[in-house]
Structure formats: structure tokens, C-alpha cells
mmCIF file of C-alpha atoms in Angstrom:
data_model
loop_
_atom_site.group_PDB
_atom_site.id
_atom_site.type_symbol
_atom_site.label_atom_id
_atom_site.label_comp_id
_atom_site.label_asym_id
_atom_site.label_seq_id
_atom_site.Cartn_x
_atom_site.Cartn_y
_atom_site.Cartn_z
ATOM 1 C CA UNK A 29 -25.719 -52.021 -167.600
ATOM 2 C CA UNK A 30 -24.735 -48.462 -166.380
ATOM 3 C CA UNK A 31 -24.183 -46.117 -169.379
ATOM 4 C CA UNK A 32 -24.304 -49.077 -171.953
ATOM 5 C CA UNK A 33 -23.118 -48.047 -175.303
ATOM 6 C CA UNK A 34 -24.965 -49.008 -178.270
ATOM 7 C CA UNK A 35 -24.936 -48.048 -181.976
ATOM 8 C CA UNK A 36 -27.855 -45.792 -182.942
ATOM 9 C CA UNK A 37 -30.111 -47.833 -185.242
ATOM 10 C CA UNK A 38 -32.320 -44.940 -186.393
ATOM 11 C CA UNK A 39 -31.153 -42.730 -188.989
ATOM 12 C CA UNK A 40 -32.362 -39.259 -189.532
ATOM 13 C CA UNK A 41 -33.090 -38.151 -193.040
ATOM 14 C CA UNK A 42 -34.257 -34.637 -192.356
ATOM 15 C CA UNK A 43 -36.013 -32.739 -189.765
ATOM 16 C CA UNK A 44 -37.802 -29.354 -189.203
ATOM 17 C CA UNK A 45 -39.453 -27.227 -186.401
ATOM 18 C CA UNK A 46 -43.250 -27.284 -186.564
ATOM 19 C CA UNK A 47 -43.878 -25.316 -183.363
ATOM 20 C CA UNK A 48 -42.111 -23.156 -180.982
ATOM 21 C CA UNK A 49 -42.672 -21.120 -177.556
ATOM 22 C CA UNK A 50 -40.672 -20.041 -174.683
ATOM 23 C CA UNK A 51 -40.817 -23.280 -173.201
ATOM 24 C CA UNK A 52 -40.941 -26.114 -175.823
ATOM 25 C CA UNK A 53 -40.167 -26.733 -179.535
ATOM 26 C CA UNK A 54 -41.914 -29.525 -181.431
ATOM 27 C CA UNK A 55 -39.614 -31.241 -184.387
ATOM 28 C CA UNK A 56 -40.685 -33.378 -187.038
ATOM 29 C CA UNK A 57 -38.144 -35.853 -188.404
ATOM 30 C CA UNK A 58 -38.207 -37.995 -191.450
ATOM 31 C CA UNK A 59 -36.321 -41.285 -190.302
ATOM 32 C CA UNK A 60 -35.266 -44.900 -191.500
ATOM 33 C CA UNK A 61 -36.320 -46.850 -188.523
ATOM 34 C CA UNK A 62 -34.262 -49.924 -186.824
ATOM 35 C CA UNK A 63 -35.869 -52.246 -189.459
ATOM 36 C CA UNK A 64 -34.633 -49.947 -192.420
ATOM 37 C CA UNK A 65 -38.088 -48.750 -193.330
ATOM 38 C CA UNK A 66 -39.007 -44.930 -193.692
ATOM 39 C CA UNK A 67 -41.089 -43.253 -191.163
ATOM 40 C CA UNK A 68 -41.721 -40.292 -189.302
ATOM 41 C CA UNK A 69 -40.843 -39.346 -185.475
ATOM 42 C CA UNK A 70 -42.021 -36.359 -183.492
ATOM 43 C CA UNK A 71 -39.585 -34.698 -180.856
ATOM 44 C CA UNK A 72 -40.682 -32.580 -178.055
ATOM 45 C CA UNK A 73 -37.604 -30.426 -176.928
ATOM 46 C CA UNK A 74 -37.850 -28.688 -173.550
ATOM 47 C CA UNK A 75 -35.965 -25.484 -172.943
ATOM 48 C CA UNK A 76 -36.052 -26.242 -169.208
ATOM 49 C CA UNK A 77 -35.049 -28.885 -166.760
ATOM 50 C CA UNK A 78 -37.533 -30.366 -164.764
ATOM 51 C CA UNK A 79 -36.547 -29.852 -161.015
ATOM 52 C CA UNK A 80 -38.594 -31.361 -158.102
ATOM 53 C CA UNK A 81 -37.834 -31.224 -154.255
ATOM 54 C CA UNK A 82 -38.839 -33.523 -151.688
ATOM 55 C CA UNK A 83 -38.842 -31.382 -148.537
ATOM 56 C CA UNK A 84 -38.366 -33.237 -145.471
ATOM 57 C CA UNK A 85 -38.556 -32.137 -141.600
ATOM 58 C CA UNK A 86 -37.211 -33.883 -138.494
ATOM 59 C CA UNK A 87 -40.551 -35.761 -138.002
ATOM 60 C CA UNK A 88 -40.517 -36.847 -141.523
ATOM 61 C CA UNK A 89 -43.219 -34.781 -142.826
ATOM 62 C CA UNK A 90 -43.332 -33.519 -146.415
ATOM 63 C CA UNK A 91 -44.946 -30.909 -148.520
ATOM 64 C CA UNK A 92 -47.136 -31.374 -151.520
ATOM 65 C CA UNK A 93 -48.308 -28.743 -153.946
ATOM 66 C CA UNK A 94 -51.886 -28.951 -155.366
ATOM 67 C CA UNK A 95 -52.949 -27.383 -158.632
ATOM 68 C CA UNK A 96 -55.242 -27.778 -161.729
ATOM 69 C CA UNK A 97 -53.123 -29.109 -164.594
ATOM 70 C CA UNK A 98 -54.520 -27.541 -167.963
ATOM 71 C CA UNK A 99 -52.924 -30.403 -169.962
ATOM 72 C CA UNK A 100 -54.729 -33.132 -168.033
ATOM 73 C CA UNK A 101 -57.858 -31.295 -167.400
ATOM 74 C CA UNK A 102 -57.675 -32.270 -163.870
ATOM 75 C CA UNK A 103 -56.436 -31.487 -160.384
ATOM 76 C CA UNK A 104 -52.951 -32.908 -159.332
ATOM 77 C CA UNK A 105 -50.991 -33.316 -156.117
ATOM 78 C CA UNK A 106 -47.105 -33.165 -156.603
ATOM 79 C CA UNK A 107 -43.793 -32.372 -154.942
ATOM 80 C CA UNK A 108 -42.746 -28.761 -155.357
ATOM 81 C CA UNK A 109 -41.386 -28.560 -158.683
ATOM 82 C CA UNK A 110 -40.711 -26.290 -161.638
ATOM 83 C CA UNK A 111 -38.559 -25.558 -164.704
ATOM 84 C CA UNK A 112 -34.843 -24.780 -164.371
ATOM 85 C CA UNK A 113 -33.188 -23.064 -167.441
ATOM 86 C CA UNK A 114 -30.728 -25.361 -169.159
ATOM 87 C CA UNK A 115 -27.942 -23.223 -168.500
ATOM 88 C CA UNK A 116 -28.565 -22.674 -164.718
ATOM 89 C CA UNK A 117 -27.246 -24.719 -161.758
ATOM 90 C CA UNK A 118 -29.818 -27.568 -160.895
ATOM 91 C CA UNK A 119 -29.490 -26.697 -157.242
ATOM 92 C CA UNK A 120 -29.949 -23.083 -157.630
ATOM 93 C CA UNK A 121 -33.301 -23.809 -159.628
ATOM 94 C CA UNK A 122 -34.181 -26.109 -156.589
ATOM 95 C CA UNK A 123 -33.769 -23.825 -154.030
ATOM 96 C CA UNK A 124 -35.703 -21.165 -156.000
ATOM 97 C CA UNK A 125 -38.450 -23.567 -156.795
ATOM 98 C CA UNK A 126 -39.049 -24.571 -153.033
ATOM 99 C CA UNK A 127 -39.019 -21.070 -151.866
ATOM 100 C CA UNK A 128 -41.654 -19.834 -154.452
ATOM 101 C CA UNK A 129 -43.933 -22.659 -154.033
ATOM 102 C CA UNK A 130 -43.885 -23.421 -150.325
ATOM 103 C CA UNK A 131 -41.812 -20.611 -148.793
ATOM 104 C CA UNK A 132 -39.399 -23.113 -147.299
ATOM 105 C CA UNK A 133 -35.624 -22.734 -147.412
ATOM 106 C CA UNK A 134 -33.307 -25.519 -146.721
ATOM 107 C CA UNK A 135 -29.760 -25.932 -145.453
ATOM 108 C CA UNK A 136 -29.044 -29.498 -146.566
ATOM 109 C CA UNK A 137 -29.553 -30.651 -150.261
ATOM 110 C CA UNK A 138 -29.260 -34.047 -151.671
ATOM 111 C CA UNK A 139 -29.511 -34.855 -155.348
ATOM 112 C CA UNK A 140 -31.344 -37.989 -155.226
ATOM 113 C CA UNK A 141 -32.337 -38.568 -158.921
ATOM 114 C CA UNK A 142 -31.966 -38.137 -162.608
ATOM 115 C CA UNK A 143 -34.906 -38.898 -164.800
ATOM 116 C CA UNK A 144 -36.080 -38.841 -168.246
ATOM 117 C CA UNK A 145 -39.830 -38.017 -167.983
ATOM 118 C CA UNK A 146 -41.171 -39.395 -171.338
ATOM 119 C CA UNK A 147 -38.127 -40.634 -173.411
ATOM 120 C CA UNK A 148 -39.894 -41.961 -176.186
ATOM 121 C CA UNK A 149 -41.291 -38.467 -177.129
ATOM 122 C CA UNK A 150 -39.260 -35.778 -175.333
ATOM 123 C CA UNK A 151 -35.567 -34.866 -174.535
ATOM 124 C CA UNK A 152 -36.904 -33.349 -171.119
ATOM 125 C CA UNK A 153 -34.304 -34.176 -168.233
ATOM 126 C CA UNK A 154 -35.614 -33.888 -164.444
ATOM 127 C CA UNK A 155 -33.699 -34.027 -161.121
ATOM 128 C CA UNK A 156 -35.040 -34.514 -157.501
ATOM 129 C CA UNK A 157 -33.554 -33.210 -154.513
ATOM 130 C CA UNK A 158 -34.359 -33.796 -150.903
ATOM 131 C CA UNK A 159 -34.208 -30.719 -148.896
ATOM 132 C CA UNK A 160 -33.592 -30.970 -145.173
ATOM 133 C CA UNK A 161 -32.980 -28.537 -142.054
ATOM 134 C CA UNK A 162 -35.869 -26.446 -143.262
ATOM 135 C CA UNK A 163 -37.005 -22.765 -142.466
ATOM 136 C CA UNK A 164 -40.629 -21.564 -143.437
ATOM 137 C CA UNK A 165 -40.792 -18.004 -145.014
ATOM 138 C CA UNK A 166 -43.329 -16.626 -147.435
ATOM 139 C CA UNK A 167 -44.369 -18.219 -150.973
ATOM 140 C CA UNK A 168 -43.692 -16.444 -153.876
ATOM 141 C CA UNK A 169 -46.115 -17.840 -156.552
ATOM 142 C CA UNK A 170 -45.732 -17.020 -160.123
ATOM 143 C CA UNK A 171 -48.676 -15.447 -162.154
ATOM 144 C CA UNK A 172 -49.579 -18.935 -163.544
ATOM 145 C CA UNK A 173 -49.870 -20.628 -160.111
ATOM 146 C CA UNK A 174 -52.813 -21.084 -158.173
ATOM 147 C CA UNK A 175 -51.556 -23.503 -155.647
ATOM 148 C CA UNK A 176 -52.348 -25.309 -152.354
ATOM 149 C CA UNK A 177 -49.922 -26.391 -150.186
ATOM 150 C CA UNK A 178 -50.291 -29.630 -147.957
ATOM 151 C CA UNK A 179 -48.069 -30.795 -145.230
ATOM 152 C CA UNK A 180 -48.238 -34.600 -144.406
ATOM 153 C CA UNK A 181 -46.001 -37.474 -143.356
ATOM 154 C CA UNK A 182 -43.780 -38.767 -145.847
ATOM 155 C CA UNK A 183 -45.299 -42.492 -145.564
ATOM 156 C CA UNK A 184 -48.783 -40.718 -146.232
ATOM 157 C CA UNK A 185 -47.290 -39.247 -149.521
ATOM 158 C CA UNK A 186 -45.983 -42.618 -150.480
ATOM 159 C CA UNK A 187 -49.389 -44.031 -149.937
ATOM 160 C CA UNK A 188 -50.933 -41.591 -152.134
ATOM 161 C CA UNK A 189 -48.461 -42.580 -154.620
ATOM 162 C CA UNK A 190 -49.349 -46.351 -154.198
ATOM 163 C CA UNK A 191 -53.346 -45.607 -154.432
ATOM 164 C CA UNK A 192 -52.686 -43.807 -157.753
ATOM 165 C CA UNK A 193 -53.536 -40.476 -156.090
ATOM 166 C CA UNK A 194 -50.513 -38.907 -157.148
ATOM 167 C CA UNK A 195 -49.696 -39.307 -160.972
ATOM 168 C CA UNK A 196 -47.065 -37.039 -161.885
ATOM 169 C CA UNK A 197 -43.751 -39.030 -162.610
ATOM 170 C CA UNK A 198 -41.432 -36.695 -161.170
ATOM 171 C CA UNK A 199 -43.292 -36.725 -158.003
ATOM 172 C CA UNK A 200 -43.800 -40.623 -157.983
ATOM 173 C CA UNK A 201 -40.080 -41.256 -158.574
ATOM 174 C CA UNK A 202 -38.810 -38.688 -156.171
ATOM 175 C CA UNK A 203 -41.156 -40.025 -153.352
ATOM 176 C CA UNK A 204 -40.440 -43.659 -153.841
ATOM 177 C CA UNK A 205 -36.903 -43.175 -154.112
ATOM 178 C CA UNK A 206 -36.771 -40.957 -150.974
ATOM 179 C CA UNK A 207 -38.570 -43.429 -148.779
ATOM 180 C CA UNK A 208 -36.359 -46.405 -150.280
ATOM 181 C CA UNK A 209 -32.999 -44.208 -149.470
ATOM 182 C CA UNK A 210 -34.258 -43.479 -146.003
ATOM 183 C CA UNK A 211 -35.430 -47.360 -145.529
ATOM 184 C CA UNK A 212 -32.072 -48.429 -146.675
ATOM 185 C CA UNK A 213 -30.143 -45.867 -144.188
ATOM 186 C CA UNK A 214 -28.620 -43.953 -147.229
ATOM 187 C CA UNK A 215 -30.416 -40.781 -146.353
#
């Protein structure tokens, strides 16, 4: 099952960019679908990788970041996260995002997850790290960030996921995989 190779049943006839900004571009493709019929497909290309961090201290506390998400028109609690330029090292991006959003620095980093956040419409690739051996410093919020920071037990963060109070895909996957790896003694 790992990296199963299959022939692409889709055929791109033509494509054009219909929108572009510093973070994303949107393409419209004329295609032949797997059944051979003509169709249309939209693709959102992300110009950054999604980088998430589950910080953990010795007492199994973690930190969540809360902010109002414009696209959802609702408030969202999430693991610390942000965009890492495609050409940058993902660990460097994770270290920067953790410092910016929580003020935390870590000595130990484990890359636990690679994820495609919505692979039917976008090529966005995400990564989640667990950060340990933490040191508290000052936050460095970006101008678009109006964040609240919450420290809580990892098990309480997982409970928020299970109660549908955390709905962000990177956060859900990162928190659940962290808990599973800890329970299995692999982290």
C-alpha cells in the first residue's frame, strides 16, 4: 500500500491560471475524466508548506493558539502553525513558527506527520513536528495575527478534537498522532 504506483486516469487538455496572490494561485483545467468524458477541474496551488507544531513539556502539557479565521467566519483553536516557503527547510520553518506564535523554543524536534490537507482541490502539503525540551521566550506575532495562547494537558487537547471543538485538519492529525505515538511508547 505504501507509495502504490498507478497510472493517472485523468488527461489534462489545457489549463490556465485564473487567480494569483502571494500565497496561492488557482488554475482551471479542461480535462478528460477517468471515464473518458470532458470535464473541468479546479486546482488551488499553495506557495508554502503547512507547518504545525505540537509542543510538549515534561508534564505532557501542550499549547494551542486561538484566532478568528476569516475564511470560516469563526474562532478556531489550533496547534501553533504557519506557512513555510517551499524552498525552506521544514524544521527551520517549524522553529520559526513556534517562536512567533508561542514564544517557545525547543531543543528536541520530531517530524511525525506528512499530510495533504485537502487533496481533491489543492496540492498543499503539511508537516507536523513534536517539540520538546522547551524554553519560554517572547512571542513575535505577525501583523495578521491576533492570537490567544492556551496551555493545557495533551489529553485535554485530544478531548477537544474528539468533541469537535478543534476542527483544523493539521491540528486534528497532529494531536491524535502525537497521543497515539506516546501511548505506543514511540515518542
